[in-house]
Short mmCIF file of C-alpha atoms in Angstrom, two decimals:
data_model
loop_
_atom_site.label_atom_id
_atom_site.label_comp_id
_atom_site.label_asym_id
_atom_site.label_seq_id
_atom_site.Cartn_x
_atom_site.Cartn_y
_atom_site.Cartn_z
CA GLY A 1 0.90 -40.59 -85.54
CA ASN A 2 2.44 -43.58 -83.71
CA PRO A 3 1.15 -44.49 -80.21
CA ILE A 4 3.27 -43.02 -77.42
CA SER A 5 2.63 -42.92 -73.69
CA VAL A 6 2.28 -39.57 -71.95
CA GLY A 7 4.87 -40.62 -69.37
CA VAL A 8 7.50 -41.27 -72.02
CA LEU A 9 6.71 -38.01 -73.79
CA LEU A 10 6.89 -35.96 -70.58
CA LYS A 11 10.21 -37.60 -69.76
CA LEU A 12 11.54 -36.58 -73.18
CA LEU A 13 10.29 -33.05 -72.64
CA ALA A 14 11.98 -32.88 -69.23
CA GLN A 15 15.27 -34.02 -70.74
CA ASN A 16 15.15 -31.48 -73.58
CA ASN A 17 13.44 -28.56 -71.87
CA LYS A 18 16.30 -26.12 -72.42
CA CYS A 19 15.88 -26.08 -76.19
CA LEU A 20 12.39 -27.47 -76.83
CA GLU A 21 10.00 -24.63 -77.66
CA LYS A 22 7.82 -26.36 -80.25
CA VAL A 23 5.64 -29.48 -79.78
CA VAL A 24 3.77 -31.11 -82.69
CA LEU A 25 1.21 -33.82 -81.86
CA SER A 26 -0.82 -34.05 -85.05
CA ASN A 27 -2.97 -37.05 -85.94
CA VAL A 28 -2.62 -39.11 -82.74
CA PRO A 29 -5.77 -41.30 -82.87
CA SER A 30 -4.77 -43.42 -79.87
CA TRP A 31 -5.04 -40.40 -77.56
CA ASN A 32 -8.08 -38.74 -75.98
CA VAL A 33 -8.96 -35.62 -73.99
CA LYS A 34 -7.78 -37.18 -70.72
CA THR A 35 -4.40 -37.92 -72.30
CA LEU A 36 -4.20 -34.33 -73.53
CA SER A 37 -5.04 -32.99 -70.06
CA THR A 38 -2.31 -35.10 -68.47
CA LEU A 39 0.20 -33.97 -71.07
CA LEU A 40 -0.52 -30.25 -70.77
CA SER A 41 -0.49 -30.39 -66.97
CA GLY A 42 2.87 -32.15 -67.12
CA VAL A 43 4.24 -29.62 -69.60
CA LEU A 44 3.24 -26.73 -67.35
CA LYS A 45 4.88 -28.35 -64.34
CA ILE A 46 8.14 -29.02 -66.20
CA TYR A 47 8.35 -25.55 -67.69
CA LYS A 48 7.55 -23.81 -64.40
CA GLU A 49 10.30 -25.75 -62.66
CA THR A 50 12.88 -24.95 -65.32
CA GLY A 51 11.79 -21.44 -66.25
CA CYS A 52 11.41 -22.48 -69.89
CA SER A 53 8.32 -21.85 -71.99
CA LEU A 54 6.40 -23.59 -74.75
CA LYS A 55 6.02 -21.17 -77.66
CA HIS A 56 4.63 -23.27 -80.51
CA LEU A 57 1.95 -26.00 -80.10
CA VAL A 58 0.41 -27.98 -82.98
CA LEU A 59 -2.47 -30.41 -82.32
CA ASP A 60 -3.91 -30.67 -85.85
CA ASN A 61 -6.07 -33.55 -87.12
CA ASN A 62 -7.21 -34.93 -83.78
CA ALA A 63 -10.94 -35.67 -84.07
CA TRP A 64 -11.22 -36.54 -80.37
CA PHE A 65 -10.35 -32.96 -79.39
CA GLY A 66 -13.76 -31.32 -79.74
CA TYR A 67 -15.45 -29.23 -77.06
CA ALA A 68 -13.95 -31.18 -74.14
CA GLY A 69 -10.45 -30.65 -75.52
CA SER A 70 -11.21 -26.95 -75.89
CA LEU A 71 -12.02 -26.74 -72.17
CA VAL A 72 -8.64 -28.27 -71.35
CA MET A 73 -6.88 -26.03 -73.86
CA ALA A 74 -8.56 -22.90 -72.48
CA GLU A 75 -7.17 -23.62 -69.02
CA PHE A 76 -3.74 -24.31 -70.48
CA LEU A 77 -3.76 -21.02 -72.39
CA LYS A 78 -4.56 -19.07 -69.25
CA ALA A 79 -1.70 -20.77 -67.40
CA ASN A 80 0.86 -20.53 -70.20
CA PRO A 81 0.99 -16.85 -71.27
CA LYS A 82 4.16 -17.24 -73.35
CA LEU A 83 2.64 -19.44 -76.07
CA GLN A 84 3.02 -17.65 -79.42
CA ILE A 85 1.60 -20.05 -82.04
CA LEU A 86 -1.34 -22.43 -81.66
CA SER A 87 -2.66 -24.70 -84.42
CA LEU A 88 -5.91 -26.64 -83.97
CA ALA A 89 -6.80 -27.37 -87.59
CA ASP A 90 -9.35 -30.14 -88.14
CA CYS A 91 -9.93 -30.75 -84.42
CA ASN A 92 -13.71 -31.13 -84.43
CA LEU A 93 -14.38 -27.77 -82.79
CA GLN A 94 -17.90 -27.16 -84.08
CA ASN A 95 -20.54 -26.52 -81.41
CA ARG A 96 -22.48 -29.75 -80.93
CA LYS A 97 -24.44 -28.79 -77.82
CA LYS A 98 -26.91 -25.95 -77.64
CA GLY A 99 -25.57 -23.12 -75.53
CA THR A 100 -21.92 -24.08 -75.98
CA ASN A 101 -19.50 -21.80 -77.82
CA THR A 102 -16.15 -23.43 -78.43
CA VAL A 103 -14.74 -20.51 -80.41
CA ALA A 104 -15.68 -17.89 -77.84
CA MET A 105 -14.21 -19.99 -75.05
CA LEU A 106 -10.86 -20.39 -76.81
CA LEU A 107 -10.69 -16.75 -77.85
CA ASN A 108 -11.60 -15.61 -74.36
CA ALA A 109 -8.71 -17.70 -73.01
CA LEU A 110 -6.41 -15.97 -75.49
CA THR A 111 -7.21 -12.58 -74.01
CA HIS A 112 -4.96 -13.64 -71.11
CA ASN A 113 -2.06 -14.15 -73.51
CA SER A 114 -0.53 -11.09 -75.16
CA ASN A 115 2.19 -13.19 -76.81
CA LEU A 116 -0.02 -15.48 -78.88
CA THR A 117 -0.16 -13.91 -82.31
CA THR A 118 -0.78 -16.87 -84.63
CA LEU A 119 -3.94 -18.99 -84.46
CA ARG A 120 -4.98 -21.68 -86.95
CA LEU A 121 -8.55 -23.01 -86.71
CA SER A 122 -9.14 -24.25 -90.26
CA HIS A 123 -11.36 -27.24 -91.15
CA ASN A 124 -13.48 -27.11 -87.99
CA ARG A 125 -16.97 -26.17 -89.29
CA ILE A 126 -17.09 -23.39 -86.71
CA SER A 127 -19.17 -20.22 -86.89
CA PHE A 128 -19.11 -16.90 -85.07
CA ASP A 129 -21.77 -15.18 -82.98
CA GLN A 130 -21.88 -12.00 -80.88
CA THR A 131 -20.03 -13.64 -77.96
CA SER A 132 -17.26 -14.82 -80.28
CA LEU A 133 -16.91 -11.31 -81.66
CA GLU A 134 -16.45 -9.80 -78.23
CA SER A 135 -13.77 -12.37 -77.42
CA LEU A 136 -11.96 -11.85 -80.73
CA LYS A 137 -11.88 -8.11 -80.12
CA SER A 138 -9.70 -8.54 -77.03
CA THR A 139 -7.06 -10.87 -78.51
CA HIS A 140 -3.64 -9.92 -79.88
CA ILE A 141 -3.77 -12.15 -82.95
CA THR A 142 -1.89 -10.94 -86.04
CA SER A 143 -2.16 -14.12 -88.15
CA LEU A 144 -5.49 -15.95 -88.28
CA ASP A 145 -6.48 -18.98 -90.37
CA LEU A 146 -10.25 -19.56 -90.45
CA SER A 147 -10.39 -21.37 -93.80
CA GLU A 148 -12.86 -24.21 -94.37
CA ASN A 149 -15.37 -22.88 -91.81
CA ARG A 150 -18.88 -21.41 -91.95
CA LEU A 151 -18.15 -18.11 -90.31
CA LEU A 152 -21.46 -16.32 -90.88
CA THR A 153 -23.92 -19.15 -90.18
CA ASN A 154 -25.17 -17.59 -86.95
CA PHE A 155 -25.46 -14.06 -88.32
CA LYS A 156 -28.91 -12.88 -89.36
CA SER A 157 -28.13 -9.26 -90.16
CA GLU A 158 -25.66 -7.27 -92.23
CA SER A 159 -24.66 -5.27 -89.15
CA LEU A 160 -23.25 -8.43 -87.52
CA ASP A 161 -21.45 -9.33 -90.74
CA ALA A 162 -19.83 -5.91 -90.67
CA LYS A 163 -18.87 -6.28 -87.00
CA LEU A 164 -17.13 -9.59 -87.72
CA PHE A 165 -15.16 -8.12 -90.60
CA GLN A 166 -14.29 -5.07 -88.51
CA GLU A 167 -12.70 -7.34 -85.90
CA LEU A 168 -10.97 -9.52 -88.49
CA LEU A 169 -9.48 -6.37 -90.00
CA ALA A 170 -8.25 -5.01 -86.68
CA PRO A 171 -5.10 -2.83 -86.91
CA GLN A 172 -2.82 -5.61 -85.67
CA MET A 173 -4.02 -8.19 -88.26
CA VAL A 174 -1.47 -8.78 -91.03
CA ASP A 175 -2.31 -12.31 -92.28
CA LEU A 176 -5.91 -13.44 -92.78
CA ASN A 177 -7.03 -16.67 -94.42
CA LEU A 178 -10.77 -16.82 -95.22
CA GLY A 179 -10.57 -19.39 -98.01
CA TYR A 180 -13.57 -21.71 -98.45
CA THR A 181 -15.72 -19.84 -95.91
CA ARG A 182 -18.80 -19.35 -98.12
CA LEU A 183 -18.72 -15.57 -97.99
CA SER A 184 -20.45 -15.13 -101.37
CA ASP A 185 -22.06 -11.67 -101.59
CA LYS A 186 -20.95 -10.87 -98.01
CA VAL A 187 -17.46 -10.30 -99.38
CA GLN A 188 -18.57 -6.85 -100.59
CA THR A 189 -18.94 -5.83 -96.95
CA LEU A 190 -15.36 -7.01 -96.33
CA PHE A 191 -14.04 -5.05 -99.30
CA ALA A 192 -15.94 -1.92 -98.26
CA ILE A 193 -14.35 -2.01 -94.80
CA MET A 194 -10.89 -2.56 -96.31
CA ALA A 195 -11.37 0.48 -98.54
CA GLN A 196 -12.47 2.64 -95.61
CA LYS A 197 -9.98 1.50 -92.95
CA LYS A 198 -6.78 1.21 -95.00
CA THR A 199 -5.83 -1.88 -93.04
CA ASN A 200 -2.37 -3.24 -92.25
CA LEU A 201 -3.12 -6.56 -93.96
CA GLU A 202 -0.14 -8.00 -95.81
CA ARG A 203 -1.70 -11.34 -96.80
CA LEU A 204 -5.33 -12.07 -97.68
CA ASN A 205 -6.74 -15.38 -98.92
CA LEU A 206 -10.29 -15.37 -100.32
CA CYS A 207 -10.09 -18.46 -102.52
CA ALA A 208 -13.24 -20.43 -103.34
CA ASN A 209 -15.76 -18.00 -101.87
CA ASN A 210 -18.08 -17.76 -104.87
CA LEU A 211 -16.90 -14.26 -105.71
CA ARG A 212 -18.51 -12.94 -108.89
CA ASN A 213 -17.85 -10.12 -111.31
CA GLN A 214 -20.25 -7.79 -109.50
CA ASP A 215 -17.96 -8.04 -106.44
CA LEU A 216 -14.90 -6.80 -108.29
CA LYS A 217 -15.71 -3.09 -108.27
CA SER A 218 -15.49 -3.08 -104.47
CA ALA A 219 -12.46 -5.42 -104.69
CA ASN A 220 -10.63 -2.86 -106.86
CA LEU A 221 -11.23 -0.13 -104.30
CA ALA A 222 -10.09 -2.39 -101.45
CA ILE A 223 -6.88 -3.43 -103.23
CA ALA A 224 -5.97 0.11 -104.21
CA ALA A 225 -6.64 1.32 -100.64
CA SER A 226 -4.52 -1.37 -98.93
CA PRO A 227 -1.01 0.09 -98.62
CA ALA A 228 0.52 -3.01 -97.00
CA LEU A 229 -1.12 -5.79 -99.06
CA LYS A 230 1.60 -8.02 -100.54
CA TYR A 231 -0.26 -11.29 -101.21
CA LEU A 232 -3.76 -11.77 -102.59
CA ASN A 233 -5.37 -15.12 -103.39
CA LEU A 234 -8.59 -15.16 -105.42
CA ASP A 235 -8.29 -18.74 -106.72
CA GLN A 236 -11.38 -20.75 -107.71
CA ASN A 237 -13.87 -17.89 -107.90
CA ILE A 238 -16.35 -17.12 -110.66
CA ILE A 239 -14.64 -13.95 -111.78
CA ASP A 240 -13.17 -12.39 -114.90
CA PRO A 241 -9.62 -11.36 -113.91
CA TYR A 242 -9.75 -8.63 -116.57
CA GLN A 243 -12.02 -6.70 -114.22
CA ILE A 244 -9.49 -6.49 -111.39
CA VAL A 245 -6.94 -4.74 -113.60
CA GLU A 246 -7.78 -1.34 -112.15
CA GLY A 247 -7.23 -2.38 -108.53
CA ILE A 248 -4.02 -4.36 -108.94
CA SER A 249 -2.44 -1.91 -111.35
CA LYS A 250 -2.89 0.87 -108.78
CA SER A 251 -1.42 -1.17 -105.95
CA LYS A 252 2.13 -0.21 -105.00
CA SER A 253 2.62 -3.06 -102.55
CA LEU A 254 1.21 -6.23 -104.17
CA GLU A 255 4.01 -8.75 -104.72
CA GLU A 256 2.17 -12.04 -105.13
CA LEU A 257 -1.12 -12.57 -106.95
CA SER A 258 -2.92 -15.90 -107.37
CA ILE A 259 -6.01 -16.25 -109.54
CA LYS A 260 -5.73 -19.89 -110.53
CA ARG A 261 -8.71 -21.88 -111.74
CA CYS A 262 -11.02 -18.89 -112.05
CA SER A 263 -14.09 -19.98 -113.96
CA PHE A 264 -16.02 -17.44 -116.01
CA ALA A 265 -17.83 -17.01 -119.31
CA HIS A 266 -15.68 -16.78 -122.41
CA SER A 267 -14.49 -13.17 -122.77
CA ASN A 268 -15.34 -11.44 -126.02
CA SER A 269 -12.59 -11.05 -128.56
CA THR A 270 -12.00 -7.35 -127.79
CA LYS A 271 -10.58 -8.36 -124.43
CA VAL A 272 -8.47 -11.34 -125.38
CA VAL A 273 -5.21 -9.43 -125.89
CA SER A 274 -5.77 -7.32 -122.77
CA LEU A 275 -6.31 -10.41 -120.67
CA ARG A 276 -2.97 -11.98 -121.47
CA PHE A 277 -0.94 -10.20 -118.79
CA LEU A 278 -3.01 -11.84 -116.05
CA SER A 279 -2.30 -15.35 -114.96
CA GLY A 280 -5.03 -17.70 -113.85
CA LEU A 281 -7.38 -17.64 -116.81
CA TYR A 282 -9.79 -20.42 -117.71
CA ASN A 283 -11.64 -20.82 -120.99
CA VAL A 284 -9.93 -17.96 -122.80
CA ASP A 285 -8.36 -18.61 -126.18
CA PHE A 286 -5.23 -16.45 -126.15
CA SER A 287 -4.46 -17.36 -129.73
CA MET A 288 -7.66 -15.85 -131.17
CA PRO A 289 -7.23 -12.20 -132.25
CA LYS A 290 -10.04 -9.92 -133.31
CA VAL A 291 -10.77 -10.16 -137.02
CA ASP A 292 -12.16 -7.34 -139.17
CA GLU A 293 -14.73 -7.68 -141.93
CA GLU A 294 -12.05 -8.64 -144.47
CA GLY A 295 -10.68 -11.38 -142.25
CA LYS A 296 -7.53 -9.49 -141.23
CA SER A 297 -6.24 -9.60 -137.67
CA VAL A 298 -6.65 -6.40 -135.70
CA GLU A 299 -4.75 -5.59 -132.49
CA VAL A 300 -7.14 -4.38 -129.80
CA GLY A 301 -6.93 -3.40 -126.17
CA GLN A 302 -3.64 -3.29 -124.26
CA PRO A 303 -0.83 -4.94 -126.25
CA LEU A 304 0.60 -8.02 -124.60
CA GLY A 305 2.84 -7.20 -121.68
CA ARG A 306 2.24 -3.44 -121.78
CA VAL A 307 0.24 -3.33 -118.53
CA LYS A 308 2.50 -3.58 -115.50
CA ILE A 309 1.95 -4.28 -111.82
CA ILE A 310 4.65 -2.17 -110.22
CA SER A 311 5.49 -4.40 -107.27
CA LEU A 312 4.58 -7.87 -108.57
CA LYS A 313 7.26 -10.49 -107.92
CA THR A 314 5.43 -13.83 -107.95
CA LEU A 315 2.80 -14.94 -110.44
CA HIS A 316 0.71 -18.11 -109.93
CA ILE A 317 -0.52 -19.51 -113.23
CA THR A 318 -2.94 -22.28 -114.03
CA GLU A 319 -1.72 -25.46 -115.69
CA ARG A 320 -3.88 -24.55 -118.68
CA LEU A 321 -1.33 -21.93 -119.74
CA VAL A 322 1.69 -24.17 -120.20
CA THR A 323 1.11 -24.20 -123.96
CA HIS A 324 1.29 -20.39 -124.15
CA GLN A 325 4.97 -20.09 -123.38
CA GLN A 326 5.50 -17.00 -125.54
CA HIS A 327 2.80 -15.14 -123.60
CA ILE A 328 4.24 -16.18 -120.25
CA ARG A 329 7.69 -14.98 -121.33
CA SER A 330 6.20 -11.60 -122.25
CA ILE A 331 4.50 -11.33 -118.87
CA ILE A 332 7.74 -12.15 -117.08
CA LYS A 333 9.74 -9.66 -119.15
CA ALA A 334 7.25 -6.80 -118.85
CA ASN A 335 6.93 -7.09 -115.09
CA LYS A 336 10.60 -7.98 -114.49
CA ILE A 337 9.60 -11.08 -112.58
CA ASP A 338 12.25 -13.58 -111.49
CA ARG A 339 11.62 -16.74 -113.51
CA LYS A 340 12.13 -18.78 -110.35
CA SER A 341 9.10 -17.01 -108.85
CA VAL A 342 6.66 -18.08 -111.57
CA VAL A 343 4.64 -20.99 -110.18
#
């Protein structure tokens, strides 16, 4: 974040070109698009002369980047086909001018680069349209972070929603972050495609997307039909985790599940015991058993710890559960989870 001249930086790059493959220039407010252009041109010149290549570039948190910076970056991407990881989080990439499409331009530039597999575009208020979809289709991205964006703003039909999800769930995609993207009821389309395609996704983040209980039937089918899915994040949704039991219990690959801060109506007492094996529960009184007419406690549902998730290794729990240590111990024991992996 400290001011540094482009000349000094290029000199440092020239001196360390044999080993320098990663450049991080996050939060540099004293720079501008012209500075960036000079830097990238200098980097290309140095690396062409030495035969080295830049593989990892991070330019996060630079508000001056915007559309003009995207033009510069697009040219750089076409000229530097060996770049593997690009991060442009919070770089003001939203389309400000009518007729401009920052996302499509960047993705189109990536079609020239078969080595770039990781792209981070979070916190940019960007959205997709038909042109963006066509560009995305031709990339080689395997890890994509689109969190904190409004992906479907430009889509007026369910068919376009489906096309976007089809491209996001392309065979090469293994890591997809769609947290905070306002999917709401559109998430059912995503789940339906996952169930049909049997994708290669290993990591999926859908936190804070206003998922509701009516979405969980399709979620169960998607989870059960995803043979490679190892990590699933459903944090901060309006769901009852009890209702995803079917999907996650049938999964043979899921290793890490996060359902922290899920907010839902208080479950009735017949479900309280069954709910205990899940982790991120809000507003559920684990200590309240079902009581019969004579006031005696009655065990109902699945006894604590009896339900197992075959492959689960890491369990993310909400801070609200710290007082239920005996329940957490039962969860750990039943699922043979390493205590060091309970977060």
